[in-house]
Amino acid sequence: MNQSAIPAVTFEKLSLSPALLRAIDRMGFAAPTPVQAKTIPAMREGRDVIAKAPTGTGKTCAFGIPILEGLREDTQDIQAVIVCPTRELCVQIADELRQLAAFRSEVRIANLYGGQPIAKQLAALDKHPQIVVATPGRLLDHMGRGTAWLGNVYTAVLDEADEMLKMGFIRDVRRILNATPADTQVVMFSATISREVMDVAWEYQRDAVEIHIASEGDNRPRIAQFLLSSVGGARMEDMLRIIQALDLKRVMVFGNRKSTVRILGEQLRRRGCSADCLHGDIPQSQRNKVMKAFREGKFEILVATDVAARGIDVDDVEAVFNYDIPDENEYYLHRIGRTGRAKRHGYAFTFASPQDQFRLRDIRKYTHSDIRDLHFDETGRLVTDEGLSVEEAARQLLQADGPREQGE
Ligand code: ADP
Ligand code: MG
């Protein structure tokens, strides 16, 4: 690790207000992350920002802090709008902003997303929130009803912009940005800078500050990645053996289809594991409960589809299992990025069948990942092809300081 490359920035040096410093202290953050150190001053100067940073680098506070510091008292209108691709992310961002605003009792944040009764959201909007965190569809709904007006917004944030635009929200995002004043500060965060992200930046940003946080050194998630070839029911057995061998207490399992996720959840519970699942068919209120319970450690294994889990931030996930190989290379990074966060290290296990070899090669190439093959030896010990235990191999993998710039 190259410690000297990390600038000695502190939150104090960013001239934050006492209320924010106190909240940040209570959240347990010692120093700003690189994306925060760069974004906070730029946003406070009123500049547009386009930031490319991998998951887990602290983007929420990077935009949350300057938004809170810049709130005015001379208006009742919505001042900042944060648009993100999923309900889960929406809830999570609002949560983090509320923690940041713990000592700012005048701050009101409305959370607008689909699947939640509109009445609750109308009540929140009636209270004149300064900040709105929303998914595009529901925000447009409220704009259409005249219950949310963006004509006085001075900061618009697009979080996980690549995901949002890829999910076909580009027209919705345009309509939202078109409803803000022409001089609105537009801030975009993205793990990758896709064609669509560049198009929106070109159209809505002026002289944007570009921030690139490479996924290396301290930013790089520390994840030891492994591969197991097993098929069918053997996967369940292998997964349970790994969970037991490594004594894992906080695990996420990804499946490609809702049906897989549902069945896995049931099977795990039948086997006596404490497990629950998240997929698109589960009602929103239930999803929020599941997320909360998982975050609070009330159960150990969360099984999820990619969409349901996008952007979810749970601390302390010890291992991620790819029960199926993800259909998209980027999903692989998103999935394994649930672990190895905030300077901890984590494990990622991917199950593959012989016919997955091409997909695997693609993932390895795209993600520059060193994924080690694992198998159970005659004595039932989980080992790499070189005969190392998972722990030994992980130590080796995490020490190696190879290049890790994410592919695009
Ligand atoms: P991203 O949006 O880049 O994926 P998040 O904003 O979700 O990342 O933050 C990831 C985790 O890091 C969260 O648990 C958050 O509370 C934590 N975090 C944010 N800023 C800091 C900091 N300065 N120091 C330590 N942890 C932080
Ligand atoms: Mg984020």
Short mmCIF file of C-alpha atoms and ligand atoms in Angstrom, two decimals:
data_model
loop_
_atom_site.label_atom_id
_atom_site.label_comp_id
_atom_site.label_asym_id
_atom_site.label_seq_id
_atom_site.Cartn_x
_atom_site.Cartn_y
_atom_site.Cartn_z
CA MET A 1 0.00 0.00 0.00
CA ASN A 2 1.29 3.39 -0.91
CA GLN A 3 0.48 5.46 2.17
CA SER A 4 2.33 8.55 0.90
CA ALA A 5 -0.09 8.87 -2.01
CA ILE A 6 -2.99 9.49 0.36
CA PRO A 7 -3.27 13.23 1.02
CA ALA A 8 -3.64 14.15 4.68
CA VAL A 9 -7.07 15.71 4.31
CA THR A 10 -9.29 15.97 7.35
CA PHE A 11 -12.95 16.89 7.59
CA GLU A 12 -11.91 19.95 9.61
CA LYS A 13 -9.74 21.16 6.75
CA LEU A 14 -12.79 21.05 4.48
CA SER A 15 -14.25 23.83 6.68
CA LEU A 16 -17.41 22.03 7.63
CA SER A 17 -19.88 23.38 10.14
CA PRO A 18 -19.79 22.14 13.75
CA ALA A 19 -23.13 20.35 13.27
CA LEU A 20 -21.76 18.30 10.40
CA LEU A 21 -18.42 17.62 12.06
CA ARG A 22 -20.26 16.32 15.08
CA ALA A 23 -22.48 14.07 12.97
CA ILE A 24 -19.50 12.74 11.01
CA ASP A 25 -17.68 12.06 14.24
CA ARG A 26 -20.68 10.17 15.55
CA MET A 27 -20.80 8.14 12.33
CA GLY A 28 -17.25 7.10 13.14
CA PHE A 29 -15.48 8.51 10.08
CA ALA A 30 -11.90 9.52 10.83
CA ALA A 31 -11.07 11.21 7.53
CA PRO A 32 -12.71 11.90 4.18
CA THR A 33 -12.33 9.25 1.51
CA PRO A 34 -10.56 10.40 -1.70
CA VAL A 35 -13.82 10.94 -3.57
CA GLN A 36 -15.12 13.02 -0.65
CA ALA A 37 -11.90 15.06 -0.41
CA LYS A 38 -12.25 15.99 -4.07
CA THR A 39 -16.01 16.32 -4.46
CA ILE A 40 -16.85 18.33 -1.35
CA PRO A 41 -14.78 21.46 -2.21
CA ALA A 42 -15.81 21.36 -5.88
CA MET A 43 -19.50 21.13 -5.06
CA ARG A 44 -19.24 23.85 -2.43
CA GLU A 45 -17.78 26.14 -5.08
CA GLY A 46 -20.92 25.48 -7.09
CA ARG A 47 -19.13 23.51 -9.78
CA ASP A 48 -20.72 20.70 -11.75
CA VAL A 49 -19.02 17.40 -10.98
CA ILE A 50 -18.68 14.12 -12.80
CA ALA A 51 -17.10 11.50 -10.59
CA LYS A 52 -16.11 8.01 -11.52
CA ALA A 53 -15.52 5.94 -8.44
CA PRO A 54 -15.93 2.28 -7.57
CA THR A 55 -18.57 1.11 -5.09
CA GLY A 56 -17.84 1.52 -1.44
CA THR A 57 -15.77 4.68 -1.78
CA GLY A 58 -18.19 6.92 0.14
CA LYS A 59 -20.02 8.71 -2.66
CA THR A 60 -23.19 9.32 -0.64
CA CYS A 61 -21.44 11.60 1.85
CA ALA A 62 -19.42 13.12 -0.98
CA PHE A 63 -22.59 14.77 -2.28
CA GLY A 64 -24.58 14.70 0.98
CA ILE A 65 -22.17 16.88 2.93
CA PRO A 66 -22.00 19.80 0.44
CA ILE A 67 -25.78 19.66 -0.10
CA LEU A 68 -26.41 19.97 3.63
CA GLU A 69 -23.81 22.71 4.01
CA GLY A 70 -25.34 24.70 1.18
CA LEU A 71 -29.00 24.68 2.27
CA ARG A 72 -30.63 28.09 2.37
CA GLU A 73 -33.21 29.28 4.84
CA ASP A 74 -34.92 31.82 2.60
CA THR A 75 -37.02 29.40 0.61
CA GLN A 76 -39.63 26.70 1.18
CA ASP A 77 -38.94 25.06 -2.16
CA ILE A 78 -37.07 21.85 -2.85
CA GLN A 79 -33.40 22.82 -3.03
CA ALA A 80 -31.66 19.56 -3.85
CA VAL A 81 -32.82 16.48 -5.68
CA ILE A 82 -30.99 13.16 -5.69
CA VAL A 83 -32.06 10.65 -8.30
CA CYS A 84 -31.00 7.02 -8.08
CA PRO A 85 -31.98 3.80 -9.86
CA THR A 86 -33.60 1.68 -7.14
CA ARG A 87 -35.83 1.90 -4.12
CA GLU A 88 -33.28 0.23 -1.88
CA LEU A 89 -30.64 2.76 -2.82
CA CYS A 90 -33.14 5.53 -2.26
CA VAL A 91 -33.84 4.36 1.27
CA GLN A 92 -30.16 3.95 1.96
CA ILE A 93 -29.18 7.41 0.72
CA ALA A 94 -31.95 9.06 2.74
CA ASP A 95 -30.77 7.12 5.80
CA GLU A 96 -27.20 8.30 5.42
CA LEU A 97 -28.31 11.91 4.84
CA ARG A 98 -30.46 11.77 7.97
CA GLN A 99 -27.47 10.60 9.96
CA LEU A 100 -25.43 13.49 8.56
CA ALA A 101 -28.24 15.87 9.50
CA ALA A 102 -28.58 14.45 13.02
CA PHE A 103 -27.74 17.85 14.55
CA ARG A 104 -29.67 19.89 11.99
CA SER A 105 -33.25 19.56 13.17
CA GLU A 106 -34.50 21.97 10.49
CA VAL A 107 -33.50 19.63 7.66
CA ARG A 108 -36.32 17.66 6.07
CA ILE A 109 -35.70 14.87 3.60
CA ALA A 110 -38.41 13.27 1.49
CA ASN A 111 -37.93 9.82 0.09
CA LEU A 112 -39.94 9.14 -3.07
CA TYR A 113 -39.96 5.73 -4.65
CA GLY A 114 -42.40 3.38 -6.27
CA GLY A 115 -44.13 0.62 -4.35
CA GLN A 116 -44.76 2.76 -1.30
CA PRO A 117 -48.20 4.29 -0.66
CA ILE A 118 -48.29 7.76 -2.15
CA ALA A 119 -50.06 9.23 0.92
CA LYS A 120 -46.97 8.93 3.11
CA GLN A 121 -44.92 10.68 0.45
CA LEU A 122 -47.49 13.43 0.05
CA ALA A 123 -47.31 14.08 3.78
CA ALA A 124 -43.52 14.33 3.55
CA LEU A 125 -43.77 16.73 0.60
CA ASP A 126 -46.34 18.85 2.45
CA LYS A 127 -43.69 19.60 5.06
CA HIS A 128 -41.55 21.40 2.47
CA PRO A 129 -38.49 19.19 2.41
CA GLN A 130 -35.28 20.88 1.33
CA ILE A 131 -33.97 17.59 -0.05
CA VAL A 132 -35.71 14.94 -2.12
CA VAL A 133 -34.23 11.49 -2.73
CA ALA A 134 -36.14 9.70 -5.47
CA THR A 135 -36.32 7.09 -8.16
CA PRO A 136 -37.05 8.66 -11.55
CA GLY A 137 -40.52 7.19 -12.09
CA ARG A 138 -42.01 8.20 -8.78
CA LEU A 139 -40.45 11.64 -8.91
CA LEU A 140 -42.03 12.26 -12.32
CA ASP A 141 -45.32 11.06 -10.88
CA HIS A 142 -45.19 13.71 -8.19
CA MET A 143 -44.06 16.35 -10.66
CA GLY A 144 -47.06 15.50 -12.83
CA ARG A 145 -49.44 15.78 -9.89
CA GLY A 146 -47.90 19.10 -8.95
CA THR A 147 -46.79 17.76 -5.56
CA ALA A 148 -43.08 18.15 -6.29
CA TRP A 149 -41.77 21.26 -7.99
CA LEU A 150 -38.14 21.45 -9.10
CA GLY A 151 -38.19 25.03 -10.39
CA ASN A 152 -35.96 26.29 -7.59
CA VAL A 153 -33.60 23.33 -7.26
CA TYR A 154 -29.97 24.33 -7.16
CA THR A 155 -28.33 20.91 -6.96
CA ALA A 156 -29.33 17.79 -8.88
CA VAL A 157 -27.41 14.59 -8.21
CA LEU A 158 -27.55 11.51 -10.40
CA ASP A 159 -26.27 8.63 -8.29
CA GLU A 160 -25.21 5.38 -9.98
CA ALA A 161 -25.76 7.25 -13.22
CA ASP A 162 -24.51 4.44 -15.43
CA GLU A 163 -26.93 1.96 -13.87
CA MET A 164 -29.81 4.39 -14.03
CA LEU A 165 -29.26 5.28 -17.66
CA LYS A 166 -28.65 1.67 -18.61
CA MET A 167 -31.95 0.70 -17.03
CA GLY A 168 -33.75 2.81 -19.59
CA PHE A 169 -34.34 5.82 -17.39
CA ILE A 170 -32.57 8.19 -19.76
CA ARG A 171 -35.77 9.92 -20.92
CA ASP A 172 -37.03 10.20 -17.36
CA VAL A 173 -33.72 11.64 -16.23
CA ARG A 174 -33.84 14.19 -19.03
CA ARG A 175 -37.38 15.21 -18.08
CA ILE A 176 -36.30 15.65 -14.47
CA LEU A 177 -33.25 17.72 -15.36
CA ASN A 178 -35.30 19.78 -17.81
CA ALA A 179 -37.62 20.71 -14.92
CA THR A 180 -34.75 22.23 -12.94
CA PRO A 181 -33.45 25.76 -13.62
CA ALA A 182 -30.87 26.06 -16.41
CA ASP A 183 -28.13 27.00 -13.97
CA THR A 184 -28.73 24.07 -11.60
CA GLN A 185 -25.56 22.42 -10.39
CA VAL A 186 -25.55 18.94 -11.92
CA VAL A 187 -23.49 16.28 -10.18
CA MET A 188 -23.07 12.76 -11.53
CA PHE A 189 -21.63 9.70 -9.83
CA SER A 190 -20.92 6.53 -11.69
CA ALA A 191 -18.80 3.41 -11.36
CA THR A 192 -18.17 3.60 -15.10
CA ILE A 193 -18.48 6.40 -17.62
CA SER A 194 -20.71 4.90 -20.27
CA ARG A 195 -21.82 6.46 -23.54
CA GLU A 196 -25.15 7.47 -21.94
CA VAL A 197 -23.42 9.05 -18.97
CA MET A 198 -21.25 11.10 -21.33
CA ASP A 199 -24.30 12.17 -23.33
CA VAL A 200 -26.15 13.44 -20.28
CA ALA A 201 -23.00 15.15 -18.99
CA TRP A 202 -22.52 16.85 -22.34
CA GLU A 203 -26.09 18.03 -22.43
CA TYR A 204 -26.57 19.20 -18.84
CA GLN A 205 -23.18 20.01 -17.37
CA ARG A 206 -20.97 23.00 -17.86
CA ASP A 207 -17.24 22.92 -17.28
CA ALA A 208 -17.62 20.00 -14.91
CA VAL A 209 -14.86 19.02 -12.51
CA GLU A 210 -13.85 15.49 -13.42
CA ILE A 211 -12.95 13.21 -10.58
CA HIS A 212 -11.52 9.77 -11.15
CA ILE A 213 -10.94 7.45 -8.28
CA ALA A 214 -9.08 4.37 -9.41
CA SER A 215 -9.95 1.12 -7.78
CA GLU A 216 -6.55 0.44 -6.29
CA GLY A 217 -4.61 0.72 -3.09
CA ASP A 218 -6.84 1.81 -0.26
CA ASN A 219 -9.86 2.15 -2.49
CA ARG A 220 -9.62 -1.28 -3.89
CA PRO A 221 -12.02 -3.59 -2.24
CA ARG A 222 -9.96 -6.31 -0.62
CA ILE A 223 -11.64 -9.38 -1.87
CA ALA A 224 -10.12 -12.80 -2.26
CA GLN A 225 -11.90 -14.37 -5.20
CA PHE A 226 -12.42 -18.08 -5.68
CA LEU A 227 -14.03 -20.39 -8.15
CA LEU A 228 -15.66 -23.77 -7.59
CA SER A 229 -16.87 -26.04 -10.31
CA SER A 230 -19.97 -27.75 -9.15
CA VAL A 231 -23.42 -28.15 -10.58
CA GLY A 232 -26.97 -28.65 -9.38
CA GLY A 233 -27.58 -29.60 -5.77
CA ALA A 234 -23.85 -29.99 -5.14
CA ARG A 235 -23.62 -26.21 -5.09
CA MET A 236 -25.82 -25.97 -2.05
CA GLU A 237 -23.73 -28.59 -0.25
CA ASP A 238 -20.48 -26.86 -1.19
CA MET A 239 -21.79 -23.49 -0.13
CA LEU A 240 -22.90 -24.79 3.26
CA ARG A 241 -19.55 -26.51 3.77
CA ILE A 242 -17.71 -23.28 3.03
CA ILE A 243 -19.96 -21.25 5.31
CA GLN A 244 -19.33 -23.76 8.06
CA ALA A 245 -15.59 -24.16 7.45
CA LEU A 246 -14.98 -20.40 7.53
CA ASP A 247 -17.61 -19.83 10.22
CA LEU A 248 -19.29 -17.09 8.14
CA LYS A 249 -22.04 -15.12 9.86
CA ARG A 250 -22.91 -12.50 7.25
CA VAL A 251 -23.21 -13.76 3.74
CA MET A 252 -24.83 -12.61 0.51
CA VAL A 253 -25.79 -15.10 -2.17
CA PHE A 254 -26.65 -13.95 -5.67
CA GLY A 255 -28.83 -15.78 -8.15
CA ASN A 256 -29.68 -14.69 -11.68
CA ARG A 257 -33.40 -15.39 -11.47
CA LYS A 258 -36.15 -14.65 -8.98
CA SER A 259 -37.12 -18.31 -8.95
CA THR A 260 -33.57 -19.39 -8.08
CA VAL A 261 -33.45 -16.87 -5.26
CA ARG A 262 -36.81 -17.93 -3.87
CA ILE A 263 -35.95 -21.62 -3.97
CA LEU A 264 -32.52 -21.09 -2.45
CA GLY A 265 -34.01 -19.10 0.40
CA GLU A 266 -36.48 -21.89 1.11
CA GLN A 267 -33.84 -24.61 0.89
CA LEU A 268 -31.52 -22.77 3.23
CA ARG A 269 -34.25 -22.28 5.79
CA ARG A 270 -35.25 -25.90 5.53
CA ARG A 271 -31.62 -26.79 6.25
CA GLY A 272 -31.82 -24.78 9.45
CA CYS A 273 -29.89 -21.73 8.22
CA SER A 274 -31.05 -18.26 9.14
CA ALA A 275 -31.71 -16.90 5.69
CA ASP A 276 -34.02 -14.52 3.87
CA CYS A 277 -34.30 -13.27 0.32
CA LEU A 278 -34.81 -10.17 -1.80
CA HIS A 279 -36.21 -10.18 -5.31
CA GLY A 280 -38.45 -8.07 -7.46
CA ASP A 281 -41.69 -9.87 -6.54
CA ILE A 282 -41.37 -9.14 -2.86
CA PRO A 283 -43.43 -6.10 -1.83
CA GLN A 284 -41.45 -3.01 -0.99
CA SER A 285 -42.46 -2.82 2.67
CA GLN A 286 -41.25 -6.40 3.12
CA ARG A 287 -38.01 -5.66 1.26
CA ASN A 288 -37.24 -2.77 3.59
CA LYS A 289 -37.82 -5.04 6.57
CA VAL A 290 -35.53 -7.71 5.16
CA MET A 291 -32.77 -5.16 4.47
CA LYS A 292 -33.06 -3.70 7.93
CA ALA A 293 -32.98 -7.10 9.60
CA PHE A 294 -29.92 -8.11 7.59
CA ARG A 295 -28.12 -4.89 8.40
CA GLU A 296 -28.86 -5.43 12.06
CA GLY A 297 -27.53 -8.98 11.90
CA LYS A 298 -30.89 -10.60 12.63
CA PHE A 299 -30.22 -13.30 10.06
CA GLU A 300 -27.05 -14.58 8.44
CA ILE A 301 -27.62 -15.33 4.77
CA LEU A 302 -29.27 -12.91 2.34
CA VAL A 303 -30.13 -14.36 -1.06
CA ALA A 304 -30.83 -11.76 -3.75
CA THR A 305 -31.15 -10.99 -7.43
CA ASP A 306 -28.92 -8.32 -8.95
CA VAL A 307 -31.64 -5.72 -9.30
CA ALA A 308 -32.91 -6.13 -5.76
CA ALA A 309 -29.40 -5.82 -4.37
CA ARG A 310 -28.07 -3.00 -6.50
CA GLY A 311 -26.30 -0.34 -4.53
CA ILE A 312 -27.17 -1.90 -1.21
CA ASP A 313 -24.60 -1.15 1.38
CA VAL A 314 -24.33 -3.49 4.28
CA ASP A 315 -21.23 -3.31 6.40
CA ASP A 316 -19.39 -6.44 7.34
CA VAL A 317 -20.55 -8.82 4.65
CA GLU A 318 -17.92 -11.50 5.03
CA ALA A 319 -18.50 -13.36 1.83
CA VAL A 320 -20.41 -13.19 -1.42
CA PHE A 321 -21.48 -16.30 -3.28
CA ASN A 322 -22.30 -16.20 -6.96
CA TYR A 323 -24.67 -19.11 -7.10
CA ASP A 324 -24.84 -18.54 -10.85
CA ILE A 325 -22.39 -16.65 -12.97
CA PRO A 326 -23.85 -13.18 -13.54
CA ASP A 327 -25.08 -12.43 -17.06
CA GLU A 328 -23.13 -9.19 -17.20
CA ASN A 329 -19.49 -8.64 -16.34
CA GLU A 330 -20.29 -5.50 -14.41
CA TYR A 331 -22.69 -7.41 -12.20
CA TYR A 332 -19.77 -9.53 -11.10
CA LEU A 333 -18.05 -6.44 -9.71
CA HIS A 334 -21.26 -5.11 -8.21
CA ARG A 335 -21.92 -8.40 -6.49
CA ILE A 336 -18.49 -9.00 -5.04
CA GLY A 337 -18.30 -5.31 -4.09
CA ARG A 338 -20.79 -6.07 -1.29
CA THR A 339 -17.84 -7.43 0.65
CA GLY A 340 -14.34 -6.12 1.30
CA ARG A 341 -15.67 -2.68 2.15
CA ALA A 342 -14.35 0.01 4.42
CA LYS A 343 -10.89 -1.51 4.71
CA ARG A 344 -12.08 -4.93 5.74
CA HIS A 345 -11.43 -7.90 3.55
CA GLY A 346 -13.88 -10.36 2.19
CA TYR A 347 -14.31 -13.53 0.21
CA ALA A 348 -16.09 -14.04 -3.09
CA PHE A 349 -16.98 -17.54 -4.23
CA THR A 350 -18.29 -18.18 -7.72
CA PHE A 351 -19.86 -21.45 -8.80
CA ALA A 352 -19.36 -22.44 -12.41
CA SER A 353 -20.23 -25.36 -14.64
CA PRO A 354 -17.99 -26.59 -17.44
CA GLN A 355 -20.05 -24.66 -20.00
CA ASP A 356 -19.34 -21.41 -18.14
CA GLN A 357 -15.66 -21.37 -19.16
CA PHE A 358 -16.08 -18.64 -21.78
CA ARG A 359 -18.10 -16.42 -19.48
CA LEU A 360 -15.46 -16.88 -16.82
CA ARG A 361 -12.64 -15.98 -19.12
CA ASP A 362 -14.55 -12.87 -20.07
CA ILE A 363 -15.13 -11.90 -16.45
CA ARG A 364 -11.48 -12.46 -15.57
CA LYS A 365 -10.37 -10.33 -18.47
CA TYR A 366 -12.91 -7.59 -17.90
CA THR A 367 -12.41 -7.32 -14.17
CA HIS A 368 -8.66 -8.06 -14.11
CA SER A 369 -9.47 -10.43 -11.32
CA ASP A 370 -7.20 -13.09 -9.98
CA ILE A 371 -9.79 -15.78 -9.32
CA ARG A 372 -8.34 -18.95 -7.78
CA ASP A 373 -9.76 -22.41 -8.33
CA LEU A 374 -10.89 -24.24 -5.22
CA HIS A 375 -11.90 -27.81 -4.57
CA PHE A 376 -12.47 -30.15 -1.67
CA ASP A 377 -9.57 -32.60 -1.26
CA GLU A 378 -9.92 -36.27 -0.24
CA THR A 379 -10.02 -35.31 3.42
CA GLY A 380 -12.83 -32.81 2.76
CA ARG A 381 -10.58 -29.77 3.20
CA LEU A 382 -11.26 -26.83 0.93
CA VAL A 383 -8.04 -26.09 -0.95
CA THR A 384 -6.70 -24.27 -3.99
CA ASP A 385 -5.07 -26.20 -6.80
CA GLU A 386 -1.72 -25.43 -5.15
CA GLY A 387 -2.97 -27.06 -1.96
CA LEU A 388 -3.39 -23.84 0.01
CA SER A 389 -6.28 -23.38 2.40
CA VAL A 390 -8.76 -20.60 1.63
CA GLU A 391 -7.34 -18.47 4.42
CA GLU A 392 -3.76 -18.95 3.19
CA ALA A 393 -4.72 -18.21 -0.39
CA ALA A 394 -6.68 -15.14 0.69
CA ARG A 395 -3.69 -13.81 2.58
CA GLN A 396 -1.57 -14.24 -0.54
CA LEU A 397 -4.14 -12.68 -2.85
CA LEU A 398 -4.73 -9.68 -0.63
CA GLN A 399 -1.04 -9.00 -0.20
CA ALA A 400 -0.36 -8.98 -3.90
CA ASP A 401 -0.53 -5.36 -5.00
CA GLY A 402 -1.22 -5.84 -8.66
CA PRO A 403 -2.84 -3.32 -10.99
CA ARG A 404 -6.54 -3.05 -10.37
CA GLU A 405 -7.92 -0.25 -12.50
CA GLN A 406 -11.42 -1.39 -13.31
CA GLY A 407 -12.19 -2.16 -16.90
CA GLU A 408 -14.85 -0.15 -18.67
P1 ADP B 1 -20.56 4.25 -2.57
O1 ADP B 1 -21.80 5.05 -2.86
O2 ADP B 1 -19.33 4.86 -3.13
O3 ADP B 1 -20.70 2.80 -2.94
P2 ADP B 1 -21.29 4.64 0.17
O4 ADP B 1 -21.58 6.08 0.16
O5 ADP B 1 -22.46 3.71 0.16
O6 ADP B 1 -20.31 4.24 -1.01
O7 ADP B 1 -20.34 4.33 1.42
C1 ADP B 1 -19.84 3.06 1.70
C2 ADP B 1 -19.64 2.87 3.20
O8 ADP B 1 -18.57 3.67 3.66
C3 ADP B 1 -20.86 3.29 4.02
O9 ADP B 1 -21.04 2.36 5.06
C4 ADP B 1 -20.47 4.64 4.56
O10 ADP B 1 -21.15 4.90 5.78
C5 ADP B 1 -18.98 4.46 4.76
N1 ADP B 1 -18.23 5.73 4.70
C6 ADP B 1 -18.53 6.85 3.99
N2 ADP B 1 -17.62 7.80 4.18
C7 ADP B 1 -16.69 7.29 5.03
C8 ADP B 1 -15.48 7.81 5.60
N3 ADP B 1 -15.05 9.04 5.34
N4 ADP B 1 -14.78 7.00 6.42
C9 ADP B 1 -15.23 5.73 6.69
N5 ADP B 1 -16.35 5.18 6.19
C10 ADP B 1 -17.07 5.94 5.36
MG MG B 2 -23.54 4.78 -3.70
#
